[in-house]
Amino acid sequence: MKRWWNTSRHSAPARVARRRVGRVLMGVVVAGAVSFPTPSRASGDQVLGARRTSGAVIEAWAYGTLSNASQPDSNEACDLSHVCALAISSAGGAGTGTGATIQTSFQSASQGQPPPNLPFTLTETIYYTRPATRDMHDNGPGACYPASGVMSIAIDASSTLVLDIVGQVCQVGSSAAQLVFTGSYVSDAASTGTVANADGIGSVNMVTPSGLNGTGTNIKASLVGQLKYGS
């Protein structure tokens, strides 16, 4: 006698057909360590979502030096009781190993590859008056602070890529001498020339000077994400 709990509403061929259809009609786009299922055509055509990011993947890094750090509108030295405005830059130049370098993947023919070691300027504001810690009045070891900035990269004599940056900086260990910035960048409408109307968003990490007296002056930055320009 056939037991009712061993039966199925569908025949064996129907169940096999359903599994095959599931495999054919499902593609996967991988972003980092996470896989997102997206529909694709049974004929094996390109996954639909891939065409939207073509010509947009970048890696960039930059090395520069602090040229000024002061309280906005006063030129007083930075301290943990005031907002601090920093100016960081590099003259770049071929073979120097400084400046900003942008490498693109899946670029369109018009996007191309910018030369390395490009000159850049970065204006950054650290809000020491608003520490993002459990005790909002605590500027002790390991404290973090909101920060924002604008990075301008000279692609060529008539083209400047402008990126807006926002995130937070945290003290490294028990010292405020050096800070790690973690945040995001987005392209700014002020970009000009070959990068005018650039479309970009991604993550940015920086080991940046704190701007406090007697601390370091060098910056290292890394940007990863999307940047599309050209036709």
Coordinates of N, CA and C in Angstrom, one line a residue:
M1 N 0.8 -1.2 0.0 CA 0.0 0.0 0.0 C 0.9 1.3 0.0
K2 N 0.6 2.2 -0.8 CA 1.4 3.4 -0.9 C 1.0 4.4 0.2
R3 N 2.0 4.8 0.9 CA 1.8 5.7 2.1 C 1.6 7.1 1.6
W4 N 0.7 7.8 2.2 CA 0.4 9.2 1.7 C 1.5 10.1 1.9
W5 N 2.4 9.9 2.9 CA 3.5 10.9 3.1 C 4.6 10.7 2.1
N6 N 4.6 9.6 1.3 CA 5.6 9.4 0.3 C 5.2 9.9 -1.1
T7 N 4.0 10.4 -1.2 CA 3.5 10.9 -2.5 C 3.8 12.3 -2.7
S8 N 3.7 12.7 -4.0 CA 4.0 14.1 -4.4 C 2.9 14.6 -5.3
R9 N 2.6 15.8 -5.3 CA 1.6 16.3 -6.2 C 2.1 16.4 -7.6
H10 N 3.4 16.3 -7.8 CA 4.0 16.3 -9.2 C 4.7 15.0 -9.5
S11 N 4.6 14.6 -10.7 CA 5.3 13.4 -11.2 C 6.8 13.6 -11.2
A12 N 7.6 12.5 -11.2 CA 9.1 12.6 -11.2 C 9.6 13.4 -12.3
P13 N 9.1 13.2 -13.6 CA 9.6 14.0 -14.7 C 9.4 15.5 -14.5
A14 N 8.2 15.8 -13.9 CA 7.9 17.2 -13.7 C 8.8 17.8 -12.6
R15 N 9.2 17.0 -11.6 CA 10.1 17.6 -10.6 C 11.5 17.8 -11.2
V16 N 11.9 16.9 -12.0 CA 13.2 17.1 -12.7 C 13.2 18.3 -13.5
A17 N 12.1 18.5 -14.3 CA 12.1 19.6 -15.2 C 12.1 20.9 -14.4
R18 N 11.5 21.0 -13.2 CA 11.5 22.2 -12.4 C 12.9 22.5 -12.0
R19 N 13.7 21.5 -11.6 CA 15.0 21.8 -11.1 C 15.9 22.3 -12.3
R20 N 15.7 21.7 -13.5 CA 16.5 22.1 -14.6 C 16.2 23.6 -15.0
V21 N 14.9 24.0 -15.0 CA 14.5 25.3 -15.3 C 15.2 26.3 -14.3
G22 N 15.2 25.9 -13.0 CA 15.8 26.8 -12.0 C 17.3 27.0 -12.2
R23 N 18.0 25.9 -12.7 CA 19.4 26.1 -13.0 C 19.6 27.0 -14.2
V24 N 18.8 26.9 -15.2 CA 19.0 27.6 -16.5 C 18.7 29.1 -16.3
L25 N 17.7 29.4 -15.6 CA 17.2 30.8 -15.5 C 17.8 31.6 -14.4
M26 N 18.8 31.1 -13.7 CA 19.4 31.8 -12.6 C 20.9 32.1 -12.8
G27 N 21.3 33.3 -12.9 CA 22.7 33.7 -13.0 C 23.1 34.3 -11.7
V28 N 24.4 34.5 -11.4 CA 24.9 35.0 -10.2 C 25.9 36.1 -10.4
V29 N 25.7 37.3 -9.8 CA 26.7 38.3 -9.8 C 27.4 38.3 -8.5
V30 N 28.7 38.3 -8.4 CA 29.5 38.2 -7.2 C 30.0 39.6 -6.9
A31 N 29.8 40.1 -5.7 CA 30.3 41.4 -5.3 C 31.0 41.2 -3.9
G32 N 32.3 41.2 -3.9 CA 33.0 40.9 -2.7 C 32.8 39.5 -2.3
A33 N 32.4 39.2 -1.1 CA 32.2 37.8 -0.6 C 30.7 37.5 -0.6
V34 N 29.8 38.3 -1.2 CA 28.4 38.0 -1.2 C 27.9 37.8 -2.6
S35 N 27.1 36.8 -2.8 CA 26.5 36.4 -4.1 C 25.1 36.8 -4.1
F36 N 24.7 37.5 -5.2 CA 23.3 38.0 -5.4 C 22.8 37.3 -6.6
P37 N 21.7 36.5 -6.5 CA 21.1 35.9 -7.7 C 20.4 36.9 -8.6
T38 N 20.6 36.9 -9.9 CA 19.9 37.7 -10.8 C 19.5 36.9 -12.0
P39 N 18.4 37.3 -12.6 CA 17.9 36.5 -13.7 C 18.8 36.7 -15.0
S40 N 19.0 35.6 -15.7 CA 19.7 35.7 -17.0 C 18.9 34.9 -18.0
R41 N 19.3 35.0 -19.3 CA 18.5 34.3 -20.3 C 19.0 32.9 -20.4
A42 N 18.1 32.0 -20.8 CA 18.5 30.5 -20.8 C 19.6 30.2 -21.8
S43 N 19.7 31.1 -22.8 CA 20.7 30.8 -23.8 C 22.1 31.1 -23.4
G44 N 22.3 31.6 -22.1 CA 23.7 31.9 -21.6 C 24.2 33.3 -22.0
D45 N 23.2 34.2 -22.3 CA 23.6 35.6 -22.6 C 24.2 36.2 -21.3
Q46 N 24.9 37.4 -21.5 CA 25.5 38.1 -20.4 C 24.4 38.4 -19.3
V47 N 24.9 38.3 -18.0 CA 24.0 38.6 -16.9 C 23.5 40.0 -17.0
L48 N 22.2 40.3 -16.9 CA 21.6 41.6 -17.1 C 22.3 42.7 -16.3
G49 N 22.6 42.5 -15.0 CA 23.2 43.5 -14.2 C 24.6 44.0 -14.6
A50 N 25.3 43.1 -15.3 CA 26.7 43.4 -15.6 C 26.9 44.6 -16.5
R51 N 25.9 44.7 -17.4 CA 26.1 45.8 -18.4 C 26.0 47.2 -17.7
R52 N 25.4 47.3 -16.6 CA 25.1 48.6 -15.9 C 26.4 49.1 -15.3
T53 N 27.4 48.2 -15.0 CA 28.6 48.7 -14.3 C 29.8 48.6 -15.2
S54 N 29.6 48.2 -16.5 CA 30.7 48.1 -17.4 C 31.4 49.4 -17.6
G55 N 32.8 49.4 -17.5 CA 33.5 50.6 -17.7 C 33.6 51.5 -16.4
A56 N 33.4 50.9 -15.2 CA 33.3 51.7 -14.0 C 34.1 51.3 -12.8
V57 N 34.8 50.2 -12.9 CA 35.5 49.7 -11.7 C 36.9 50.3 -11.6
I58 N 37.2 50.9 -10.4 CA 38.5 51.5 -10.2 C 39.2 51.1 -8.9
E59 N 40.5 51.2 -8.9 CA 41.3 51.1 -7.7 C 42.2 52.4 -7.8
A60 N 42.3 53.1 -6.7 CA 43.2 54.3 -6.7 C 43.9 54.4 -5.4
W61 N 45.1 55.0 -5.4 CA 45.8 55.2 -4.2 C 46.5 56.5 -4.3
A62 N 46.9 57.1 -3.2 CA 47.5 58.4 -3.2 C 48.4 58.6 -2.0
Y63 N 49.5 59.4 -2.2 CA 50.4 59.7 -1.2 C 50.6 61.2 -1.2
G64 N 50.5 61.8 -0.1 CA 50.7 63.3 0.0 C 51.2 63.8 1.3
T65 N 51.3 65.1 1.5 CA 51.9 65.7 2.6 C 51.0 66.8 3.2
L66 N 50.9 66.9 4.5 CA 50.2 68.0 5.1 C 50.9 69.3 4.9
S67 N 50.2 70.3 4.4 CA 50.8 71.6 4.3 C 50.2 72.7 5.2
N68 N 49.1 72.4 5.8 CA 48.5 73.3 6.7 C 47.4 72.6 7.6
A69 N 47.4 73.0 8.8 CA 46.3 72.5 9.8 C 46.0 73.6 10.8
S70 N 44.8 74.0 10.8 CA 44.4 75.1 11.7 C 42.9 75.1 11.9
Q71 N 42.5 75.9 12.9 CA 41.0 76.1 13.2 C 40.5 76.9 12.1
P72 N 39.3 76.6 11.5 CA 38.7 77.4 10.4 C 38.5 78.8 10.9
D73 N 38.8 79.8 10.0 CA 38.5 81.2 10.2 C 39.3 81.8 11.3
S74 N 40.3 81.1 11.9 CA 41.1 81.7 13.0 C 42.6 81.6 12.8
N75 N 43.0 80.5 12.1 CA 44.4 80.2 11.9 C 45.1 79.8 13.2
E76 N 44.3 79.6 14.2 CA 44.9 79.0 15.5 C 45.2 77.6 15.3
A77 N 46.2 77.1 16.1 CA 46.6 75.7 15.9 C 45.5 74.7 16.3
C78 N 45.4 73.6 15.7 CA 44.4 72.6 16.0 C 44.6 72.0 17.4
D79 N 43.5 71.7 18.0 CA 43.5 71.0 19.3 C 42.2 70.2 19.4
L80 N 42.0 69.4 20.4 CA 40.9 68.5 20.6 C 39.6 69.2 21.0
S81 N 39.7 70.5 21.2 CA 38.5 71.3 21.6 C 37.9 72.1 20.5
H82 N 38.5 72.0 19.3 CA 38.0 72.8 18.2 C 38.0 71.9 16.9
V83 N 37.2 72.4 15.9 CA 37.2 71.8 14.6 C 38.6 72.1 13.9
C84 N 39.1 71.1 13.2 CA 40.4 71.3 12.6 C 40.3 71.1 11.0
A85 N 40.9 72.1 10.3 CA 40.8 72.1 8.9 C 42.3 71.7 8.4
L86 N 42.4 70.7 7.5 CA 43.7 70.3 7.0 C 43.8 70.5 5.5
A87 N 44.9 70.8 5.1 CA 45.2 70.9 3.6 C 46.4 70.0 3.3
I88 N 46.1 69.0 2.4 CA 47.0 68.0 2.1 C 47.2 67.9 0.6
S89 N 48.4 67.8 0.1 CA 48.6 67.8 -1.4 C 49.9 67.1 -1.8
S90 N 50.0 66.9 -3.1 CA 51.2 66.3 -3.7 C 51.3 66.9 -5.1
A91 N 52.6 67.2 -5.5 CA 52.8 67.7 -6.8 C 52.9 66.5 -7.8
G92 N 53.0 65.3 -7.4 CA 53.0 64.2 -8.3 C 54.2 64.2 -9.2
G93 N 54.0 63.7 -10.4 CA 55.0 63.6 -11.4 C 55.5 62.2 -11.6
A94 N 55.8 61.9 -12.9 CA 56.2 60.6 -13.3 C 57.4 60.1 -12.5
G95 N 57.4 58.9 -12.0 CA 58.6 58.3 -11.3 C 58.7 58.8 -9.8
T96 N 57.8 59.7 -9.3 CA 58.0 60.2 -8.0 C 57.5 59.2 -6.9
G97 N 56.5 58.4 -7.3 CA 55.8 57.5 -6.3 C 54.9 58.2 -5.4
T98 N 54.6 59.5 -5.7 CA 53.7 60.2 -4.9 C 52.5 60.6 -5.7
G99 N 51.6 61.5 -5.2 CA 50.4 61.8 -6.0 C 49.4 60.8 -6.0
A100 N 48.4 60.8 -6.9 CA 47.3 59.9 -7.0 C 47.4 59.1 -8.3
T101 N 47.1 57.8 -8.1 CA 47.2 56.9 -9.3 C 45.8 56.2 -9.4
I102 N 45.2 56.2 -10.5 CA 43.9 55.6 -10.8 C 44.0 54.5 -11.8
Q103 N 43.6 53.3 -11.5 CA 43.6 52.2 -12.4 C 42.1 51.8 -12.6
T104 N 41.7 51.6 -13.9 CA 40.4 51.2 -14.2 C 40.3 49.8 -14.8
S105 N 39.1 49.2 -14.6 CA 38.9 47.9 -15.2 C 37.6 48.0 -16.0
F106 N 37.5 47.2 -17.1 CA 36.3 47.1 -18.0 C 36.0 48.5 -18.5
Q107 N 37.0 49.3 -18.7 CA 36.8 50.7 -19.2 C 36.3 50.7 -20.6
S108 N 35.5 51.7 -21.0 CA 35.1 51.9 -22.3 C 36.3 52.5 -23.1
A109 N 36.2 52.5 -24.4 CA 37.3 52.9 -25.2 C 37.6 54.4 -25.0
S110 N 36.6 55.2 -24.7 CA 36.8 56.6 -24.4 C 37.3 56.9 -23.0
Q111 N 37.2 56.0 -22.1 CA 37.6 56.2 -20.7 C 39.1 56.1 -20.6
G112 N 39.7 55.1 -21.1 CA 41.1 55.0 -21.1 C 41.7 54.9 -19.7
Q113 N 43.0 54.9 -19.5 CA 43.7 54.7 -18.3 C 44.5 56.0 -18.0
P114 N 44.2 56.7 -16.9 CA 44.9 58.0 -16.5 C 46.4 57.6 -16.2
P115 N 47.3 58.6 -16.4 CA 48.7 58.4 -16.1 C 48.8 58.3 -14.6
P116 N 49.9 57.7 -14.1 CA 50.1 57.5 -12.7 C 50.7 58.8 -12.0
N117 N 50.7 58.8 -10.7 CA 51.3 59.9 -9.9 C 50.8 61.3 -10.3
L118 N 49.5 61.4 -10.3 CA 48.8 62.7 -10.6 C 48.8 63.7 -9.5
P119 N 49.0 65.0 -9.7 CA 48.9 65.9 -8.7 C 47.5 66.0 -8.1
F120 N 47.5 66.2 -6.7 CA 46.1 66.3 -6.1 C 46.2 67.2 -4.9
T121 N 45.0 67.7 -4.5 CA 44.9 68.4 -3.3 C 43.7 67.8 -2.5
L122 N 43.8 67.8 -1.2 CA 42.7 67.3 -0.4 C 42.5 68.3 0.8
T123 N 41.3 68.8 0.9 CA 41.0 69.6 2.1 C 40.1 68.7 2.9
E124 N 40.5 68.6 4.2 CA 39.8 67.7 5.1 C 39.4 68.5 6.4
T125 N 38.2 68.2 6.9 CA 37.8 68.8 8.2 C 37.5 67.7 9.2
I126 N 38.1 67.8 10.3 CA 37.9 66.9 11.4 C 37.1 67.6 12.5
Y127 N 36.0 67.0 12.9 CA 35.2 67.6 14.0 C 35.5 67.1 15.3
Y128 N 36.6 67.6 15.9 CA 37.0 67.1 17.2 C 36.0 67.5 18.3
T129 N 35.2 68.5 18.0 CA 34.2 68.9 19.0 C 33.0 67.9 19.1
R130 N 32.9 66.9 18.2 CA 31.8 65.9 18.3 C 32.4 64.5 18.2
P131 N 33.1 64.1 19.3 CA 33.6 62.7 19.3 C 32.5 61.7 19.2
A132 N 32.6 60.7 18.3 CA 31.6 59.7 18.2 C 31.9 58.5 19.1
T133 N 31.9 58.8 20.4 CA 32.1 57.8 21.4 C 30.9 57.7 22.3
R134 N 30.9 56.7 23.2 CA 29.8 56.5 24.1 C 29.6 57.7 25.0
D135 N 30.7 58.3 25.4 CA 30.6 59.5 26.2 C 31.0 60.7 25.2
M136 N 30.0 61.5 24.9 CA 30.2 62.5 23.8 C 31.2 63.6 24.2
H137 N 31.7 63.5 25.5 CA 32.7 64.5 25.9 C 34.0 63.9 26.1
D138 N 34.2 62.6 25.7 CA 35.4 61.9 25.8 C 36.3 62.0 24.6
N139 N 37.5 62.5 24.7 CA 38.4 62.6 23.6 C 39.6 61.7 24.0
G140 N 39.4 60.6 24.7 CA 40.4 59.8 25.2 C 40.9 58.8 24.2
P141 N 41.7 57.8 24.6 CA 42.3 56.8 23.6 C 41.2 56.1 22.8
G142 N 41.5 56.0 21.5 CA 40.6 55.3 20.6 C 39.3 56.0 20.2
A143 N 39.3 57.3 20.5 CA 38.1 58.1 20.1 C 38.0 58.3 18.6
C144 N 36.8 58.4 18.1 CA 36.5 58.6 16.7 C 35.8 59.9 16.5
Y145 N 36.0 60.6 15.3 CA 35.4 61.9 15.1 C 34.8 61.9 13.7
P146 N 33.7 62.6 13.4 CA 33.2 62.8 12.1 C 34.2 63.6 11.3
A147 N 34.3 63.3 10.0 CA 35.2 64.0 9.1 C 34.6 64.1 7.7
S148 N 35.0 65.1 6.9 CA 34.6 65.2 5.5 C 35.7 65.9 4.8
G149 N 35.6 65.9 3.4 CA 36.7 66.5 2.7 C 36.3 66.5 1.2
V150 N 37.2 67.2 0.4 CA 37.1 67.3 -1.0 C 38.5 67.0 -1.6
M151 N 38.5 66.0 -2.5 CA 39.8 65.6 -3.2 C 39.7 66.0 -4.6
S152 N 40.7 66.8 -5.1 CA 40.8 67.2 -6.5 C 42.0 66.7 -7.1
I153 N 41.8 65.9 -8.2 CA 43.0 65.2 -8.9 C 43.1 65.8 -10.3
A154 N 44.3 66.3 -10.6 CA 44.5 66.9 -11.9 C 44.8 65.7 -12.9
I155 N 43.8 65.4 -13.8 CA 44.0 64.3 -14.7 C 45.0 64.8 -15.9
D156 N 44.7 66.0 -16.3 CA 45.6 66.6 -17.3 C 45.5 68.2 -17.1
A157 N 46.1 68.9 -18.0 CA 46.1 70.4 -17.9 C 44.7 71.0 -17.8
S158 N 43.7 70.4 -18.5 CA 42.4 71.0 -18.5 C 41.3 70.1 -17.9
S159 N 41.7 69.0 -17.2 CA 40.7 68.1 -16.6 C 41.0 67.8 -15.2
T160 N 40.0 68.0 -14.3 CA 40.2 67.8 -12.9 C 39.0 66.9 -12.4
L161 N 39.4 65.8 -11.7 CA 38.4 65.0 -11.1 C 38.2 65.4 -9.7
V162 N 37.0 65.7 -9.3 CA 36.7 66.2 -7.9 C 35.8 65.1 -7.2
L163 N 36.2 64.7 -6.0 CA 35.5 63.7 -5.3 C 35.2 64.3 -3.9
D164 N 33.9 64.1 -3.5 CA 33.5 64.5 -2.1 C 33.7 63.3 -1.2
I165 N 34.2 63.5 0.0 CA 34.5 62.4 0.9 C 33.8 62.6 2.2
V166 N 33.3 61.6 2.8 CA 32.7 61.7 4.1 C 32.9 60.4 4.9
G167 N 33.1 60.5 6.2 CA 33.2 59.3 7.0 C 33.6 59.7 8.5
Q168 N 34.5 58.9 9.1 CA 35.0 59.3 10.4 C 36.4 58.9 10.5
V169 N 37.2 59.6 11.4 CA 38.5 59.2 11.7 C 38.6 58.7 13.2
C170 N 39.5 57.7 13.4 CA 39.6 57.1 14.7 C 41.1 57.1 15.1
Q171 N 41.4 57.4 16.3 CA 42.7 57.4 16.8 C 43.3 56.0 16.7
V172 N 44.6 55.9 16.4 CA 45.3 54.6 16.3 C 45.8 54.3 17.7
G173 N 45.3 53.3 18.3 CA 45.7 52.9 19.7 C 45.4 54.0 20.7
S174 N 46.3 54.3 21.5 CA 46.1 55.3 22.6 C 46.6 56.7 22.2
S175 N 47.1 56.8 20.9 CA 47.7 58.1 20.5 C 46.8 58.8 19.5
A176 N 46.8 60.1 19.6 CA 46.0 61.0 18.7 C 47.0 61.5 17.6
A177 N 48.2 61.0 17.6 CA 49.2 61.4 16.6 C 48.8 61.1 15.2
Q178 N 48.2 59.9 15.0 CA 47.8 59.4 13.7 C 46.4 58.9 13.7
L179 N 45.6 59.2 12.6 CA 44.2 58.8 12.6 C 44.0 57.9 11.3
V180 N 43.0 57.0 11.5 CA 42.6 56.2 10.3 C 41.2 56.7 9.9
F181 N 41.1 57.1 8.6 CA 39.8 57.6 8.1 C 39.1 56.5 7.4
T182 N 37.9 56.2 7.6 CA 37.1 55.2 6.9 C 35.8 55.9 6.5
G183 N 35.5 55.8 5.2 CA 34.3 56.5 4.7 C 34.0 56.2 3.2
S184 N 33.4 57.1 2.6 CA 32.9 56.9 1.2 C 33.3 58.2 0.4
Y185 N 33.4 57.9 -1.0 CA 33.5 59.1 -1.9 C 32.4 59.1 -2.9
V186 N 32.1 60.2 -3.4 CA 31.1 60.4 -4.5 C 31.6 61.5 -5.4
S187 N 31.4 61.3 -6.7 CA 31.9 62.3 -7.7 C 31.2 63.6 -7.5
D188 N 31.9 64.7 -7.8 CA 31.3 66.0 -7.6 C 31.1 66.7 -9.0
A189 N 30.0 67.5 -9.1 CA 29.7 68.1 -10.4 C 30.8 69.1 -10.8
A190 N 31.7 69.5 -9.9 CA 32.7 70.4 -10.3 C 33.8 69.8 -11.2
S191 N 33.8 68.5 -11.4 CA 34.8 67.8 -12.3 C 34.7 68.4 -13.7
T192 N 35.9 68.5 -14.3 CA 36.0 69.2 -15.6 C 36.7 68.4 -16.7
G193 N 36.6 68.9 -17.9 CA 37.4 68.3 -19.0 C 37.0 66.9 -19.4
T194 N 37.9 66.0 -19.5 CA 37.6 64.7 -19.9 C 36.8 63.9 -18.8
V195 N 36.8 64.4 -17.6 CA 36.1 63.7 -16.5 C 34.9 64.5 -16.1
A196 N 34.5 65.5 -16.9 CA 33.2 66.2 -16.6 C 32.1 65.2 -16.6
N197 N 31.1 65.5 -15.7 CA 30.0 64.6 -15.5 C 30.3 63.2 -15.1
A198 N 31.5 63.0 -14.4 CA 31.9 61.7 -13.9 C 30.8 61.2 -13.0
D199 N 30.6 59.8 -13.1 CA 29.7 59.1 -12.2 C 30.5 58.2 -11.3
G200 N 30.6 58.5 -10.0 CA 31.4 57.6 -9.2 C 30.9 57.5 -7.8
I201 N 31.1 56.4 -7.1 CA 30.8 56.2 -5.7 C 31.6 55.0 -5.3
G202 N 32.1 55.0 -4.0 CA 32.8 53.9 -3.5 C 33.3 54.2 -2.1
S203 N 34.3 53.4 -1.7 CA 34.8 53.5 -0.3 C 36.2 54.1 -0.4
V204 N 36.6 54.8 0.7 CA 37.9 55.4 0.8 C 38.5 55.2 2.2
N205 N 39.7 54.8 2.3 CA 40.4 54.7 3.6 C 41.7 55.5 3.5
M206 N 42.0 56.2 4.6 CA 43.2 57.0 4.7 C 43.9 56.8 6.0
V207 N 45.2 56.8 6.0 CA 46.0 57.0 7.2 C 46.4 58.5 7.1
T208 N 45.8 59.3 7.9 CA 45.9 60.7 7.7 C 46.4 61.4 9.0
P209 N 47.2 62.6 8.8 CA 47.6 63.3 10.0 C 46.4 63.8 10.8
S210 N 46.6 64.0 12.1 CA 45.6 64.5 13.0 C 45.5 66.0 12.9
G211 N 46.6 66.7 12.5 CA 46.6 68.1 12.5 C 47.0 68.7 13.8
L212 N 47.2 67.9 14.8 CA 47.6 68.4 16.1 C 49.1 68.7 16.1
N213 N 49.5 69.6 17.0 CA 50.9 70.0 17.0 C 51.8 68.8 17.3
G214 N 53.0 68.8 16.6 CA 54.0 67.8 16.9 C 53.6 66.4 16.3
T215 N 52.7 66.3 15.5 CA 52.3 65.0 14.9 C 52.7 64.8 13.5
G216 N 52.5 63.7 12.9 CA 53.0 63.4 11.5 C 52.4 64.2 10.4
T217 N 53.0 64.2 9.2 CA 52.5 65.0 8.1 C 52.2 64.2 6.9
N218 N 52.4 62.9 6.9 CA 52.2 62.1 5.6 C 50.8 61.5 5.6
I219 N 50.3 61.3 4.4 CA 49.0 60.7 4.2 C 49.1 59.6 3.2
K220 N 48.4 58.5 3.4 CA 48.3 57.4 2.4 C 46.8 57.2 2.3
A221 N 46.3 57.1 1.1 CA 44.9 56.9 0.8 C 44.6 55.8 -0.2
S222 N 43.5 55.1 0.0 CA 43.1 54.0 -0.9 C 41.6 54.2 -1.3
L223 N 41.3 54.2 -2.6 CA 39.9 54.3 -3.0 C 39.5 53.1 -3.9
V224 N 38.4 52.5 -3.6 CA 37.9 51.3 -4.4 C 36.4 51.5 -4.7
G225 N 36.0 51.4 -5.9 CA 34.6 51.5 -6.2 C 34.3 51.7 -7.7
Q226 N 33.4 52.6 -7.9 CA 32.9 52.9 -9.3 C 33.2 54.3 -9.7
L227 N 33.7 54.4 -10.9 CA 34.0 55.7 -11.5 C 33.9 55.6 -13.0
K228 N 32.9 56.3 -13.6 CA 32.7 56.2 -15.0 C 32.7 57.6 -15.6
Y229 N 33.4 57.8 -16.7 CA 33.5 59.1 -17.4 C 33.7 58.8 -18.9
G230 N 33.7 59.9 -19.6 CA 33.8 59.7 -21.1 C 32.4 59.3 -21.7
S231 N 32.4 59.1 -23.0 CA 31.1 58.8 -23.6 C 31.0 57.3 -23.7

